[in-house]
One Martini backbone bead per residue (centre of mass of N, CA, C, O) as a GRO file, in nm:
protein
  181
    1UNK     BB    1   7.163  -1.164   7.260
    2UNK     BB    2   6.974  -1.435   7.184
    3UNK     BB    3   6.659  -1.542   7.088
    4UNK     BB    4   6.475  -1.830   7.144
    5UNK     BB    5   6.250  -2.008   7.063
    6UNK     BB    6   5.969  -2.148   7.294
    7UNK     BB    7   5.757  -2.339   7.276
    8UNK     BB    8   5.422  -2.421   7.361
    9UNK     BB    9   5.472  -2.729   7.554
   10UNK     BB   10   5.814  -2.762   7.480
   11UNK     BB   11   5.892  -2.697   7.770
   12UNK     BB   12   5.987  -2.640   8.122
   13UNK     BB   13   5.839  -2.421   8.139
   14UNK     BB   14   5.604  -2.206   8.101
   15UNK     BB   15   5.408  -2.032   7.989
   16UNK     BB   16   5.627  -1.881   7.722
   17UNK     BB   17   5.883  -1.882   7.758
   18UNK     BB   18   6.181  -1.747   7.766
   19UNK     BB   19   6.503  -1.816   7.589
   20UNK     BB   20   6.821  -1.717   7.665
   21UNK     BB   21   7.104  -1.916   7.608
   22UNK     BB   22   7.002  -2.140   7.796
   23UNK     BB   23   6.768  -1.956   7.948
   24UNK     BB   24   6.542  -1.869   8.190
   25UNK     BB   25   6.352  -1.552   8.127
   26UNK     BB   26   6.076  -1.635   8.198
   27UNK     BB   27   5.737  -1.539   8.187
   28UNK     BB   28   5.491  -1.545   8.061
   29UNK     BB   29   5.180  -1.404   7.980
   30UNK     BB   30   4.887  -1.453   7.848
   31UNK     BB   31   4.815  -1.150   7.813
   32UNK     BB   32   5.136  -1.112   7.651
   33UNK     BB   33   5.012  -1.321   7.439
   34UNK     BB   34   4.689  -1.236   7.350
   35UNK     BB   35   4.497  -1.421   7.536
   36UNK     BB   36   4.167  -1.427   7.577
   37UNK     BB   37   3.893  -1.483   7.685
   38UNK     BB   38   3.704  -1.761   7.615
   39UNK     BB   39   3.874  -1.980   7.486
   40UNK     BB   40   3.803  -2.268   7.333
   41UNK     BB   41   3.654  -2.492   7.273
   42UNK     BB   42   3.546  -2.457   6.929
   43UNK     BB   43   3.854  -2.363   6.845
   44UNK     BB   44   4.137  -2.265   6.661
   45UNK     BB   45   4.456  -2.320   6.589
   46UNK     BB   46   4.763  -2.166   6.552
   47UNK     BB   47   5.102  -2.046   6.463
   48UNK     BB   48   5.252  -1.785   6.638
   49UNK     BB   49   5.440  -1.487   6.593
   50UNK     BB   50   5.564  -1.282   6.873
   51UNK     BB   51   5.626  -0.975   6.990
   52UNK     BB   52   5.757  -0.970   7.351
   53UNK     BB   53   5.812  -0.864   7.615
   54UNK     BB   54   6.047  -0.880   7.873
   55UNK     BB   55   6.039  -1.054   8.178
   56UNK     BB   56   6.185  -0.781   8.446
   57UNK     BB   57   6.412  -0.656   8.381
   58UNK     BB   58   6.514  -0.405   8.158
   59UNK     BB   59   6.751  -0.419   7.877
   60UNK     BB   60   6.849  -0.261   7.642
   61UNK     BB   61   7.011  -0.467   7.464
   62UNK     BB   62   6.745  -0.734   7.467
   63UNK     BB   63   6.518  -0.671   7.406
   64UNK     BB   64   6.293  -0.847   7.240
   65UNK     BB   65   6.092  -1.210   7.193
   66UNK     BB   66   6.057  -1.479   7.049
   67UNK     BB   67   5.727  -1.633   7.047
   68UNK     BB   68   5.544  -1.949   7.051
   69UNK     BB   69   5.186  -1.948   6.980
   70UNK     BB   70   4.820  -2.025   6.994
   71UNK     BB   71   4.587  -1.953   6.834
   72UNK     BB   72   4.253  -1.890   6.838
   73UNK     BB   73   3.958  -2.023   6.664
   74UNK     BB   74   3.731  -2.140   6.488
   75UNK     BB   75   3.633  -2.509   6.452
   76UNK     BB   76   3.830  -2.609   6.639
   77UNK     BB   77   3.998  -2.815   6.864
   78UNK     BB   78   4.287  -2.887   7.054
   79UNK     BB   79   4.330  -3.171   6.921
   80UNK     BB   80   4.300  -3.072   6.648
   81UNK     BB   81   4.584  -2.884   6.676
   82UNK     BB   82   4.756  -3.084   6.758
   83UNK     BB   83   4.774  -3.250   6.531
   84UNK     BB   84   4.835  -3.030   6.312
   85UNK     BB   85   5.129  -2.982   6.471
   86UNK     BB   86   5.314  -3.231   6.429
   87UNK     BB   87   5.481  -3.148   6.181
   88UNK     BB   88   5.623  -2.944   6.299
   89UNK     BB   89   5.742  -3.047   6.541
   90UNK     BB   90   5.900  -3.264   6.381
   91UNK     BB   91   6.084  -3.049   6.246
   92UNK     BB   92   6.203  -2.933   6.545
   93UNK     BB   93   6.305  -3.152   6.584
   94UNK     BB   94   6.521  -3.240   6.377
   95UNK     BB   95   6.659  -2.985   6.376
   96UNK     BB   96   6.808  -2.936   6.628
   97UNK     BB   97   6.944  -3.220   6.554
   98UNK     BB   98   7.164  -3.444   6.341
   99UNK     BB   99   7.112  -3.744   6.457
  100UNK     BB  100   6.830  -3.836   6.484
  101UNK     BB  101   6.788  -3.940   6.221
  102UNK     BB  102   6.986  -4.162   6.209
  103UNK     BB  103   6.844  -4.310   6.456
  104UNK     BB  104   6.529  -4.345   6.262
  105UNK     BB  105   6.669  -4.505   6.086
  106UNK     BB  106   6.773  -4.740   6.284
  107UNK     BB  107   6.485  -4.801   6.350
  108UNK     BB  108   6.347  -4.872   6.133
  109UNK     BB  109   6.526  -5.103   6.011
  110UNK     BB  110   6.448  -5.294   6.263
  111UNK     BB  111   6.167  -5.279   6.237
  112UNK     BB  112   6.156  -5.446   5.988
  113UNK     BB  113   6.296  -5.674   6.062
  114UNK     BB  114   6.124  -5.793   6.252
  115UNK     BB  115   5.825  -5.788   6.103
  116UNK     BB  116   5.934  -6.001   5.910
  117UNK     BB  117   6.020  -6.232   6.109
  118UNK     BB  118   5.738  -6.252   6.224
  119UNK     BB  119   5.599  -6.320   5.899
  120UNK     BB  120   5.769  -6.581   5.903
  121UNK     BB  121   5.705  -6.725   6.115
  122UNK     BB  122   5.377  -6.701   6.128
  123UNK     BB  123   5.350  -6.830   5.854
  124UNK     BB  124   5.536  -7.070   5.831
  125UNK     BB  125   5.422  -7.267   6.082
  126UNK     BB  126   5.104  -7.271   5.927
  127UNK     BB  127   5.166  -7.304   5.611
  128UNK     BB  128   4.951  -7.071   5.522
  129UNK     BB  129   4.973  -6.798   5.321
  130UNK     BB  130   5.246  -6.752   5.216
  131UNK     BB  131   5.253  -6.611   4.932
  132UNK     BB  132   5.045  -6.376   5.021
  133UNK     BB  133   5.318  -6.299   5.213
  134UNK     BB  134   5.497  -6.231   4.977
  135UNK     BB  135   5.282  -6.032   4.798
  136UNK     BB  136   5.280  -5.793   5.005
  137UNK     BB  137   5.605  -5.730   5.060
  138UNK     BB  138   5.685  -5.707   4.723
  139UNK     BB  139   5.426  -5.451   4.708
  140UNK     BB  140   5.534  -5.274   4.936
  141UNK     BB  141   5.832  -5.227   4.763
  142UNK     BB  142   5.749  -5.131   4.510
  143UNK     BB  143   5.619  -4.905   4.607
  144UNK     BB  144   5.824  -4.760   4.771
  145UNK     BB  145   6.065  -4.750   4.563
  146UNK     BB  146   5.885  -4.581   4.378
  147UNK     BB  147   5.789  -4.334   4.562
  148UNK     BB  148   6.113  -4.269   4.618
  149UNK     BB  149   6.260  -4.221   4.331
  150UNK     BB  150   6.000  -4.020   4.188
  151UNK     BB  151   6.117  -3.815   4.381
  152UNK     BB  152   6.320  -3.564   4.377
  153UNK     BB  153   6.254  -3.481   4.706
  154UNK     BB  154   6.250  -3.660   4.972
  155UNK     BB  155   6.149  -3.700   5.271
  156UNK     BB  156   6.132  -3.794   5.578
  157UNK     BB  157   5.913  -4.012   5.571
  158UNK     BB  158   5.990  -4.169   5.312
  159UNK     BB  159   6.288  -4.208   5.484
  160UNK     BB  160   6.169  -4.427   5.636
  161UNK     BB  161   6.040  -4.600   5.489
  162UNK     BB  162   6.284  -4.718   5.340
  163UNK     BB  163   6.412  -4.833   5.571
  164UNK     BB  164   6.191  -5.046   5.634
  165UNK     BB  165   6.222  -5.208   5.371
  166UNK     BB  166   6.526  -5.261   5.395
  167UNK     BB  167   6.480  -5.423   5.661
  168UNK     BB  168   6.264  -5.624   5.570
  169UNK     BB  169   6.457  -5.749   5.348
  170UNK     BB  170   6.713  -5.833   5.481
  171UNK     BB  171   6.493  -6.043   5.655
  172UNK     BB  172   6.448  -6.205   5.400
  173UNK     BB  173   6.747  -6.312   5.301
  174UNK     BB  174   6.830  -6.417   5.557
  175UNK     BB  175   6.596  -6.659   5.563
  176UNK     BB  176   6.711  -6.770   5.298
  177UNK     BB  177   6.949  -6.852   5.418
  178UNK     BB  178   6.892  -7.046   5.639
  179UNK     BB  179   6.715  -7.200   5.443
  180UNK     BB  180   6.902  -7.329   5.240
  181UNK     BB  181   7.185  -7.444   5.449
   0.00000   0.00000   0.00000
């Protein structure tokens, strides 16, 4: 049996549990993980793995887990940890499925649709600063355009990016059309 790392405070069982194949089997304990007394307030995190025994009876077969745990050291605040873990976080989340990509592509193209109604509707109503409101819409289309192309593998980032693009331009051009015929 292998055992999944179960990243710490995004399982739902208790602090460093370790899953093997959809099971928890058991917590470790903070001192199991090498958290230190005294640790806390302005002091760094960063994510490190370690193997560590399985908490349980030992079965000879399935030997140690690995464990995703914050280490911590000086100068960062917890906030600040957490912020930093963010990028990592997006990526184990996009990776466990692949169907998600998918969803937040058609969730950006969406709000982007929106976004476009809002600011047509909303400049078109006051009559004031059309101009000005289609010179940034415009201008951000081809910001994105041109750095969404201009990278050899573009990230996940701008890759949603370039969705909310696809979707505010076709949501002015829907309204072109509305207002044409």
């Amino acid at each position: 049996m292998s055992a999944v790392i179960a990243p710490v405070g995004l399982c739902g069982g208790a602090l460093g549990a370790v899953r093997t194949n959809g099971t928890r089997r058991g917590a470790t304990s903070a001192r199991a993980l090498g958290f230190k007394g005294g640790e806390g307030m302005g002091q760094s995190a960063s994510l490190a793995r370690r193997q560590v025994a399985m908490v349980g009876p030992k079965v000879a077969s399935r030997g140690g887990a690995m464990v995703t745990r914050a280490e911590t050291g000086p100068r960062e605040t917890r906030l600040g940890s957490i912020l930093t873990s963010i990028p990592q976080r997006l990526d184990l989340y996009f990776r466990v499925r692949s169907g998600r990509k998918l969803l937040w592509k058609v969730i950006f193209a969406a709000t982007g649709f929106y976004s476009a109604n809002v600011l047509s509707l909303t400049f078109g109503v006051l009559g004031i600063n059309d101009v000005v409101a289609g010179a940034f819409c415009l201008a951000f289309a081809e910001i994105v355009t041109r750095s969404f192309y201009k990278k050899a593998a573009p990230g996940k980032y701008w890759d949603f990016l370039n969705w909310f693009k696809l979707g505010l331009c076709y949501a002015l051009v829907t309204d072109a059309f509305k207002l044409g015929s």
